[in-house]
Coordinates of C-alpha atoms and ligand atoms in Angstrom, one line a residue:
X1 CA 78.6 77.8 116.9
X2 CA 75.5 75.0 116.4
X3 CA 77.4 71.8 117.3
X4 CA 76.6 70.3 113.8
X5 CA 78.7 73.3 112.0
X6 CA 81.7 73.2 114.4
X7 CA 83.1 69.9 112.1
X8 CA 82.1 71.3 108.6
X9 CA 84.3 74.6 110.7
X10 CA 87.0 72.7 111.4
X11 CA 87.2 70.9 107.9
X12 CA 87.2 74.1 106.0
X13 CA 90.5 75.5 108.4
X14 CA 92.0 72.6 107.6
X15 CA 91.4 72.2 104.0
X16 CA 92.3 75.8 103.6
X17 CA 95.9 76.2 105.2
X18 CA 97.1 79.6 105.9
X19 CA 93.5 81.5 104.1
X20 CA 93.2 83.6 107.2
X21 CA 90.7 86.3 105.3
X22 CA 88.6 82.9 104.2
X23 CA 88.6 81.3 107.3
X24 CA 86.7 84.6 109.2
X25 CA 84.3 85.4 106.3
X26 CA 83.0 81.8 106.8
X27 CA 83.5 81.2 110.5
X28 CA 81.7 84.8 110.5
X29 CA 78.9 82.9 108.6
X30 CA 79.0 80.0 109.9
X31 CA 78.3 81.1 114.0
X32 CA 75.1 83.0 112.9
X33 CA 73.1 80.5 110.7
X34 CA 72.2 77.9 113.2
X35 CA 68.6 79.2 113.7
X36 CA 68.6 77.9 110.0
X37 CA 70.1 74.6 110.6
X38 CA 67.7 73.7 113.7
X39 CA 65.0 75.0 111.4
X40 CA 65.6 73.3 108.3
X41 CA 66.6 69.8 108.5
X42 CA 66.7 68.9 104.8
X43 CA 69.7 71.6 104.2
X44 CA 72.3 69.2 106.9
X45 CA 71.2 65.9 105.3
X46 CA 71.9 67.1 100.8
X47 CA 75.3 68.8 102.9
X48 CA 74.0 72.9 101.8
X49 CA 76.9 74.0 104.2
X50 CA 79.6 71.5 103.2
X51 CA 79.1 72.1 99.6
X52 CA 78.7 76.0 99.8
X53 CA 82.1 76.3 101.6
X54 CA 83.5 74.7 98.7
X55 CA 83.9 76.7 95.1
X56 CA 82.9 75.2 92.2
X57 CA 85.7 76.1 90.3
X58 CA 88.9 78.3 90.8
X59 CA 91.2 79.6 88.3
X60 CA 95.0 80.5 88.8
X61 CA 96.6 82.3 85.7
X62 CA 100.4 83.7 84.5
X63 CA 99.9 87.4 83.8
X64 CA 103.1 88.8 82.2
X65 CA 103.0 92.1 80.8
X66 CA 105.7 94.8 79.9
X67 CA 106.4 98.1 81.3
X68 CA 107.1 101.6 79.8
X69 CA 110.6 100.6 80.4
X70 CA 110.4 97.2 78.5
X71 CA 110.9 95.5 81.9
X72 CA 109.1 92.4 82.3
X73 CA 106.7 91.5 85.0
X74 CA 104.9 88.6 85.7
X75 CA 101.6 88.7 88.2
X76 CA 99.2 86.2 89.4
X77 CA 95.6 85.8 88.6
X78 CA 92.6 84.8 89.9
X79 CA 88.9 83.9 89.5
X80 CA 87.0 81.9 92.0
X81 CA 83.5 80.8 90.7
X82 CA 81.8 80.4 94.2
X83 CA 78.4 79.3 93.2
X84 CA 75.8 79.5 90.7
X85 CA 72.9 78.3 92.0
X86 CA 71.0 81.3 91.2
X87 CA 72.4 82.7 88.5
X88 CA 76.1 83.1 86.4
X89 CA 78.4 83.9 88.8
X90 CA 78.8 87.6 89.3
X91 CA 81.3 89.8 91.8
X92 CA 84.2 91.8 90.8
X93 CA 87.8 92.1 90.2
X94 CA 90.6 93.3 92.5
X95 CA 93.8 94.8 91.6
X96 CA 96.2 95.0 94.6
X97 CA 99.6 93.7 95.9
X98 CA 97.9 91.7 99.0
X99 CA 95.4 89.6 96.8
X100 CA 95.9 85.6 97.3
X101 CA 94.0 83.0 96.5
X102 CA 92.4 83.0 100.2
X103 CA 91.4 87.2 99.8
X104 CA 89.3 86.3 96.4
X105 CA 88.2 82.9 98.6
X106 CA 86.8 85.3 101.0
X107 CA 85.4 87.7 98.9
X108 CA 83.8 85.1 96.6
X109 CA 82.1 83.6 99.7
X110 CA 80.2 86.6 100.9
X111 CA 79.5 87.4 97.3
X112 CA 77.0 84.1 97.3
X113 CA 75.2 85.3 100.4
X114 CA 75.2 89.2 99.6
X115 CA 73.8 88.6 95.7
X116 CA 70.9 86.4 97.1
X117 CA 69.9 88.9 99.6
X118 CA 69.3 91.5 96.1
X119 CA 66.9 89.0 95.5
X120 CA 67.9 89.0 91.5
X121 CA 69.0 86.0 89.6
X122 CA 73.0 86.4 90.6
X123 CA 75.6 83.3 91.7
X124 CA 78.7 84.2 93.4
X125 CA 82.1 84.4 92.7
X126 CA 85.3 87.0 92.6
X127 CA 88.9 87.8 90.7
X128 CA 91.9 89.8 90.7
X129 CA 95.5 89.9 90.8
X130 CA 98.4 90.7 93.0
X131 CA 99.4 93.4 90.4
X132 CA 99.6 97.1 92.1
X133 CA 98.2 99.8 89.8
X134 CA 99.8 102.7 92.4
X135 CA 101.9 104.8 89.9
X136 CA 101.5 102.9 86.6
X137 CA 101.2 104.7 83.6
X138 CA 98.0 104.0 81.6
X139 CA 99.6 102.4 79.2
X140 CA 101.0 100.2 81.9
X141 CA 97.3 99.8 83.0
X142 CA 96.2 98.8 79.5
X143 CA 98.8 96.3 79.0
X144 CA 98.3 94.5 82.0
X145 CA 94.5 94.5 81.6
X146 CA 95.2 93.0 78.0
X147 CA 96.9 90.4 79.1
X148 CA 94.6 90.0 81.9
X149 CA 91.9 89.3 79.9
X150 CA 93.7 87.3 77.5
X151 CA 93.7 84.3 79.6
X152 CA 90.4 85.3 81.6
X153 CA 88.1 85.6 78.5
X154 CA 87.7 81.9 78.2
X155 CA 86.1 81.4 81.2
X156 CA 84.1 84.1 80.7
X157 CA 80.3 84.6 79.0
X158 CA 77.1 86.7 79.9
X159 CA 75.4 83.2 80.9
X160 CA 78.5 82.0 82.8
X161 CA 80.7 84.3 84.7
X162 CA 80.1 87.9 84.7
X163 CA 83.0 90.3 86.4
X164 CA 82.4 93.9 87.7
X165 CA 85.3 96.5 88.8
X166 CA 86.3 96.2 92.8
X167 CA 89.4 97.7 94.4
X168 CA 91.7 99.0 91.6
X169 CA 89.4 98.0 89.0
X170 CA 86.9 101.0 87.7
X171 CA 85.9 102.3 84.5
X172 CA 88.9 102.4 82.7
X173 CA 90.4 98.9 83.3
X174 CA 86.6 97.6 82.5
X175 CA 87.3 99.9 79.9
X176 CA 90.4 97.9 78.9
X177 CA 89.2 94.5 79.5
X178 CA 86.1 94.7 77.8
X179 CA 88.2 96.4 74.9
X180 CA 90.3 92.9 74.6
X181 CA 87.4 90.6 75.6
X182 CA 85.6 91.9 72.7
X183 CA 88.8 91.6 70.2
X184 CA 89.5 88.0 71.4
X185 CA 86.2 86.7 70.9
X186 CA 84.8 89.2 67.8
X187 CA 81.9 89.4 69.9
X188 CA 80.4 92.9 71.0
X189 CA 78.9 90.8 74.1
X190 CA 78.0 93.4 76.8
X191 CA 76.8 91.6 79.4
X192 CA 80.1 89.5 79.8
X193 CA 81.2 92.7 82.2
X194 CA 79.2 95.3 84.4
X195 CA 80.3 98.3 85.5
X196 CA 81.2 99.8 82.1
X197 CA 81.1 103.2 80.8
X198 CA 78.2 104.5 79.5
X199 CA 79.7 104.9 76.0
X200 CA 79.7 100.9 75.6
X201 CA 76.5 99.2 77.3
X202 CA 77.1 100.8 80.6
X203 CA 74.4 101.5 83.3
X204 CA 73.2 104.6 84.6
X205 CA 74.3 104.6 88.4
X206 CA 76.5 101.2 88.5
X207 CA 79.2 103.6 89.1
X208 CA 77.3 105.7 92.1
X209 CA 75.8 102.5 93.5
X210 CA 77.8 100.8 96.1
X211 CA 78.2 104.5 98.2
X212 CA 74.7 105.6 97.4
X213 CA 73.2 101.9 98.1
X214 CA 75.5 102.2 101.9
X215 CA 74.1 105.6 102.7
X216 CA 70.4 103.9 101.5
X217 CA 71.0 101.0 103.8
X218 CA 72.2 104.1 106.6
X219 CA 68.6 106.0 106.5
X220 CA 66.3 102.7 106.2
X221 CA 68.4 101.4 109.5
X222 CA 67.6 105.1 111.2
X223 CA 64.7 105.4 110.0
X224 CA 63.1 102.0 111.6
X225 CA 64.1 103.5 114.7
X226 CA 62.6 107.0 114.2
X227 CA 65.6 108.8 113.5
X228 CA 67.5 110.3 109.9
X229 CA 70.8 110.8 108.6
X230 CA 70.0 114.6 108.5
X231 CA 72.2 117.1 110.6
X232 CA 74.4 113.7 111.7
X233 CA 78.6 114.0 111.4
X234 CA 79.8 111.1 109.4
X235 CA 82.9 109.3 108.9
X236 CA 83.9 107.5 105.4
X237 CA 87.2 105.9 105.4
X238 CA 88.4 105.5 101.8
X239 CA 87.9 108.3 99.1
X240 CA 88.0 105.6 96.4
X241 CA 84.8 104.5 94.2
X242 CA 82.4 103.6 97.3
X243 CA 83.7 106.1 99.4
X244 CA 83.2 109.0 96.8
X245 CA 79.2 108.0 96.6
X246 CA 78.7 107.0 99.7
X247 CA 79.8 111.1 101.0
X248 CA 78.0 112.3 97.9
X249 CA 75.0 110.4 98.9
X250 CA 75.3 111.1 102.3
X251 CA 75.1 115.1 101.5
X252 CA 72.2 114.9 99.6
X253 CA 70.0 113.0 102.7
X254 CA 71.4 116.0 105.3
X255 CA 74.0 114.3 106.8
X256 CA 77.8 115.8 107.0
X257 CA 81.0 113.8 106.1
X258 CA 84.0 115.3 108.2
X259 CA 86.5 112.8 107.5
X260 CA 88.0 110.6 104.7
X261 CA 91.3 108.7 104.5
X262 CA 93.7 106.9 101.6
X263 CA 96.6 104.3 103.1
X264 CA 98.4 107.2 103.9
X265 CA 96.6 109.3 106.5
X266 CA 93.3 110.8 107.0
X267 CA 91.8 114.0 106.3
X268 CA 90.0 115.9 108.7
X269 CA 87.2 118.9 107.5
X270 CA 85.1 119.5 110.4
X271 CA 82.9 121.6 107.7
X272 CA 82.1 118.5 105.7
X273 CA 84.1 117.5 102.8
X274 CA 84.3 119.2 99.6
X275 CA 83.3 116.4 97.0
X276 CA 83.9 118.2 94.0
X277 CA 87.7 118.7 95.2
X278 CA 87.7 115.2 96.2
X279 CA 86.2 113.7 92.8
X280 CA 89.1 116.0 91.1
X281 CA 91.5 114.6 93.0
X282 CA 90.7 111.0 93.3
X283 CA 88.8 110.4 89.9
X284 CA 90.2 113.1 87.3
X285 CA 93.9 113.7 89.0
X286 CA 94.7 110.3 90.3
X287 CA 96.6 112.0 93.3
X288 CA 96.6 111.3 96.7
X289 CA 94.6 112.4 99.3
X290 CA 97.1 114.7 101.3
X291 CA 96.8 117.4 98.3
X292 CA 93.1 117.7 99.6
X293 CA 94.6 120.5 102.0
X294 CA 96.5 122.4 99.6
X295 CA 93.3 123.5 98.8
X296 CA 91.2 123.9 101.9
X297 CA 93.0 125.2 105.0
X298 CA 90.4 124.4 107.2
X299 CA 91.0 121.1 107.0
X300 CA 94.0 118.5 108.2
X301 CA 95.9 115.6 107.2
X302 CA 97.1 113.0 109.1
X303 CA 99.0 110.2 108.9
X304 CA 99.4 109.0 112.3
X305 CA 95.9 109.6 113.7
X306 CA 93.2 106.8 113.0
X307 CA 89.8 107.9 111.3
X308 CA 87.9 106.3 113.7
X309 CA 89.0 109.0 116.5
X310 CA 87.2 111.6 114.6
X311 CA 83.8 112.4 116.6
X312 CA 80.8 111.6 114.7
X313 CA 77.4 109.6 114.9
X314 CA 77.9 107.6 112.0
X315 CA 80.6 105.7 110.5
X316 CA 80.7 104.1 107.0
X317 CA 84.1 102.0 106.8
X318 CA 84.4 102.0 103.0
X319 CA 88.1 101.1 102.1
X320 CA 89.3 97.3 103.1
X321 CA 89.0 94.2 105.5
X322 CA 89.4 94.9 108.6
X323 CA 90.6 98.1 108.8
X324 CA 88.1 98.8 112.0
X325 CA 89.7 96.7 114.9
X326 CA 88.0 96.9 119.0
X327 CA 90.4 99.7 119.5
X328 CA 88.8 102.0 116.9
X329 CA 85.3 100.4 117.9
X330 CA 85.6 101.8 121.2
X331 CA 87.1 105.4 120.0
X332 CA 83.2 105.4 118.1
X333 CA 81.7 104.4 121.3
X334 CA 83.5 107.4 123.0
X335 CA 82.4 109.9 120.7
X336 CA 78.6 108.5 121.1
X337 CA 78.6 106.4 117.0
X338 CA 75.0 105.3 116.8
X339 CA 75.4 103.3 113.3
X340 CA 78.0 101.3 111.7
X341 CA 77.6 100.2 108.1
X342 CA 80.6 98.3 106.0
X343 CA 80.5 99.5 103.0
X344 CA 83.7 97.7 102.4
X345 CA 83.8 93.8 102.4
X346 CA 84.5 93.0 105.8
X347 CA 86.3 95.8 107.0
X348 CA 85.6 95.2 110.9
X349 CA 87.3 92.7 112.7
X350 CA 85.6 89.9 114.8
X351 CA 86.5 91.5 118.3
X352 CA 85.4 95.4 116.5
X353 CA 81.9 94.0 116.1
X354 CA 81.7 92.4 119.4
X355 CA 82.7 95.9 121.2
X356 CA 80.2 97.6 118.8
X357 CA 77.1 95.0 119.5
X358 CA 78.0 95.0 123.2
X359 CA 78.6 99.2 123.1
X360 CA 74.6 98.8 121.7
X361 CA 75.8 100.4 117.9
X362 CA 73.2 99.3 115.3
X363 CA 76.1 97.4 113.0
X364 CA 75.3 96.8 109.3
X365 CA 77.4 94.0 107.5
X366 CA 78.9 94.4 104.5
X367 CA 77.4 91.8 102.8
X368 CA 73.6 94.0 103.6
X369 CA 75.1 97.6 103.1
X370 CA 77.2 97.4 100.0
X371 CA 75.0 95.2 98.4
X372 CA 74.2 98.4 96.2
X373 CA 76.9 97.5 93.9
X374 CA 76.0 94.2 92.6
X375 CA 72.4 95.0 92.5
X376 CA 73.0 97.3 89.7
X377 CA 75.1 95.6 87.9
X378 CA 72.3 93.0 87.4
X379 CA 70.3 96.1 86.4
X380 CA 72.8 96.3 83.7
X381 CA 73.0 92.7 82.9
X382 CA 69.3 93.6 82.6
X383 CA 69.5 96.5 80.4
X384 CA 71.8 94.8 78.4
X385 CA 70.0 91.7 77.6
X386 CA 67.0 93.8 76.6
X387 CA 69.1 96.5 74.5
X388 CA 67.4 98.8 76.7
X389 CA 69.3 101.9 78.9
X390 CA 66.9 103.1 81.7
X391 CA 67.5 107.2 82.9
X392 CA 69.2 107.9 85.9
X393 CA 66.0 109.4 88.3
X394 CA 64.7 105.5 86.9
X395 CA 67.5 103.5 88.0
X396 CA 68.4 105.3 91.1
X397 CA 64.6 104.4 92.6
X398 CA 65.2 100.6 91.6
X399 CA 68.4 101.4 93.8
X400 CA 66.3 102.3 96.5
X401 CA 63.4 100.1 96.7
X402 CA 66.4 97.1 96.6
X403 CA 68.4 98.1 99.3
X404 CA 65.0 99.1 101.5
X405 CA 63.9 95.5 100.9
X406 CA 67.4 94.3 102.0
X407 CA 67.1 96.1 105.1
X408 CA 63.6 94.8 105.2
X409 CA 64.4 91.2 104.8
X410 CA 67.4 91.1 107.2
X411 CA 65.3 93.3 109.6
X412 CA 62.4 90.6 109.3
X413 CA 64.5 87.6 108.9
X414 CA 66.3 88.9 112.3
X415 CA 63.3 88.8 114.7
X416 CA 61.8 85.8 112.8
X417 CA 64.9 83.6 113.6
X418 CA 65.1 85.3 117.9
X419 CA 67.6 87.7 117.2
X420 CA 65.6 91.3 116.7
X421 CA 68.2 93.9 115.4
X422 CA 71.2 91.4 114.3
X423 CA 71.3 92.1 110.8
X424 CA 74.2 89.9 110.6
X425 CA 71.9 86.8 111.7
X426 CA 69.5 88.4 109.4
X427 CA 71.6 89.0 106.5
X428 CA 73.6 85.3 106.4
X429 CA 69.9 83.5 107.4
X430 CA 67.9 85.0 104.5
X431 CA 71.3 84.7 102.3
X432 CA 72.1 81.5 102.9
X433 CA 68.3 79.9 102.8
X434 CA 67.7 81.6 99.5
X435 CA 71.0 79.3 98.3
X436 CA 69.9 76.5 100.2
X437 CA 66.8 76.2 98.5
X438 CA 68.0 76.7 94.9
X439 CA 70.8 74.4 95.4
X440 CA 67.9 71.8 96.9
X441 CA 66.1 72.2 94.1
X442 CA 69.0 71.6 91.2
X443 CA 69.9 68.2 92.9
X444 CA 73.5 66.9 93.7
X445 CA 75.3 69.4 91.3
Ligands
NDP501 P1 89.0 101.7 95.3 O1 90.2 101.0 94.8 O2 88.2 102.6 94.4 O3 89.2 102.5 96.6 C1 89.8 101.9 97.8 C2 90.1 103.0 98.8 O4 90.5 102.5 100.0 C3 91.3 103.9 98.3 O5 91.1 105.2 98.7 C4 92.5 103.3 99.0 O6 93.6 104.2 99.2 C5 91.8 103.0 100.4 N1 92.6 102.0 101.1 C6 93.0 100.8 100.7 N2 93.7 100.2 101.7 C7 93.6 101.1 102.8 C8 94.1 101.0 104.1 N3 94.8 100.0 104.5 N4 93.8 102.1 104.9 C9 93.2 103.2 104.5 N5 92.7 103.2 103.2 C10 92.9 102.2 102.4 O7 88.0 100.5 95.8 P2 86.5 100.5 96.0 O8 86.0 101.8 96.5 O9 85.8 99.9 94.8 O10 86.3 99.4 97.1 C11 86.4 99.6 98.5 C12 85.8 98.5 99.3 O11 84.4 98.3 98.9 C13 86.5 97.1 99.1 O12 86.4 96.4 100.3 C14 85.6 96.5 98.0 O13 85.7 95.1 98.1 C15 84.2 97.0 98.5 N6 83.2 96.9 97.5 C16 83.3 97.6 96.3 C17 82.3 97.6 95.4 C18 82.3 98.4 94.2 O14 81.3 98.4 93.5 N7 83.4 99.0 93.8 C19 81.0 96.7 95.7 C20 81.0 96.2 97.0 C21 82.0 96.2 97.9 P3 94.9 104.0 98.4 O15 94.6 104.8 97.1 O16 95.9 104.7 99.3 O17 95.2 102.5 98.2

């Protein structure tokens, strides 16, 4: 790490007891922006780094709801408003029982550095709650949301903080929270959320966008090296929202997805998945993943064998943080992985990039590759402003041409700064100096 970022390191660990998740996103950061620092003197002396390591608001809230049963639960939420130097904050909400204060801190973080790189006018921030949707009844979903929402809505507003759906959060909780949002306030105020159904201001393609912008990010990486996704085996852990469109995506450009996973096991179809079984499953169904083989033979489920043992040439971790350690970096290097791209926030760990970079694996970081997601919901935010809704063929080439000139920048922004083919130096570099410069520019604020 440049020696002028190991004490601004150090302060942040110690600030932040115990935020383990925080601590890597921004010591992840922090180690590949020194090329900046030597470059660009006037970011150390107004304190960029000091202050972007510090939100500018967080919000802990009491959410008790009731249960089929009339039980009483009480959960715990969040919002973390990161920064807003280029625009409201934007990033989404989680529903799951590991969220703390530090995994919204560390998903909040990279938010900042991942919505400059889209290039659109987006701050950073991120929410959710401990509260495990696994099993509840909708209903159960409903009420929670409700209550959710009831305390959330105030901090809300389409030129302050706009939320989107993340882990446990899709089109029906939206759904749900938009529903109360709208009740509390008696104002049909569409871009307060993104990511909502098309039946109430949503967007063609938000819901396809973070798996189609991963597999986007996927050919534009090959392709700068003279090769294609087409005729490649591909492994996508997950078979939630990014996982679903990242395979879909994935089969239209050629490639062949052989393997998905839940947190119970992994299934296996060396054939190449069947998404229409899968989207049945996961999106109409709500089962789990082991019912996949009920239905095709061919294929097996697992619960003790890691996804990263299946052979294949590309992997696209697309579930959770750091769910891709050295041990299942080296089983890709085994089976001759040529590509890495997180379409998850964070999924590998410190030590699984270091045995991928050192293994030669072109390695995409989240914060590049699943930048699909937040791009279009600032397409919506766009399309709702304007009272406009654009066609699919329409916003699926804006999809495109953004996460080409991601690649582009980081690709660019990599060689500019000594380090050809890092696209983590290249993504936190042109991140962070797009910040830096706003925040220059709005003074001590
Ligand atoms: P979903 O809740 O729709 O899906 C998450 C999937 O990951 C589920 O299949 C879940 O299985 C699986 N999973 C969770 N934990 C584990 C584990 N420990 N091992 C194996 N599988 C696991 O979430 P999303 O698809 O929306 O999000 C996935 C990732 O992508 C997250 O890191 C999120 O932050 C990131 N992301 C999402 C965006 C979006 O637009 N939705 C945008 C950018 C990033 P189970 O059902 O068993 O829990």
């Amino acid at each position: 790490m440049h020696p002028t970022l190991e004490p601004i390191h150090q302060r942040v660990l110690d600030r932040n007891p115990g935020e383990t998740e925080f601590h890597q996103a921004v010591h992840e950061v922090l180690e590949s922006i020194g090329p900046a620092v030597d470059k660009h003197p006037e970011y150390a002396e107004a304190r960029i780094v000091e202050r972007i390591c510090e939100p500018e608001r967080q919000i802990i809230f009491r959410v008790p709801w009731e249960d089929d049963d009339g039980d009483i639960h009480i959960n715990r939420g969040f919002r973390v408003e990161f920064n807003s130097a280029l625009g409201p904050f934007k990033g989404g909400l989680r529903f799951h029982p590991t969220v703390l204060l530090g995994t919204v801190k560390f998903l909040g973080f990279e938010q900042i550095f991942k919505n400059a790189l889209t290039g659109l006018p987006i701050g950073g921030g991120k929410g959710g709650s401990d509260f495990d949707p696994r099993g509840r009844s909708d209903r159960e979903i409903m009420r929670f949301c409700q209550s959710f929402m009831t305390e959330l809505y105030r901090h809300l507003g389409e030129y302050t903080d706009v939320p989107a759906g993340d882990m446990g959060v899709g089109g029906r909780e939206l759904g749900y929270l938009f529903g109360q949002y709208k009740r509390i306030t008696n104002r049909y105020e569409s871009g307060v959320l993104t990511g909502k159904a098309l039946a109430f201001g949503g967007a063609q393609v938000r819901r396809e966008a973070t798996g189609y912008g991963s597999a986007f990010f996927a050919r534009r990486a090959l392709e700068v090296r003279g090769d294609s996704l087409e005729g490649k085996d591909v492994v996508v852990s997950g078979s939630g929202n990014v996982a679903l469109y990242t395979v879909e995506k994935v089969h239209q450009l050629g490639g062949r997805v052989v393997a998905v996973s839940d947190s119970d096991g992994v299934v296996h179809d060396p054939q190449g998945v069947d998404l229409e079984l899968l989207k049945d499953i996961k999106e109409v169904r709500r089962e789990r993943l082991r019912v996949y083989t009920d239905k095709i033979g061919r294929a097996e489920f697992s619960t003790d064998r890691s996804i990263w043992d299946v052979p294949c040439q590309v992997a696209l971790p697309s579930a959770t943080q750091n769910e891709l350690d050295a041990d299942g970096a080296r089983a890709l290097l085994r089976s001759g992985c040529r590509f890495v791209g997180e379409g998850a926030n964070m999924p590998t760990t410190p030590d699984g990039v270091e045995v991928l970079r050192e293994g030669g694996v072109i390695f995409a970081p989240g914060k590049a590759a699943n930048a699909g997601g937040v791009a279009a919901s600032a397409l919506e935010m766009q399309q709702n402003a304007s009272r406009d809704s654009w066609s699919f063929e329409y916003s699926e080439n804006r999809l495109s041409e953004i996460m080409t000139d991601i690649h582009d920048r980081c690709h660019a922004t990599a060689e500019e700064y000594g380090r050809p083919g890092d696209y983590v130096a290249g993504a936190n570099i042109a991140g962070y100096a797009r910040v830096a410069d706003a925040m220059l520019a709005l003074g001590l604020v």
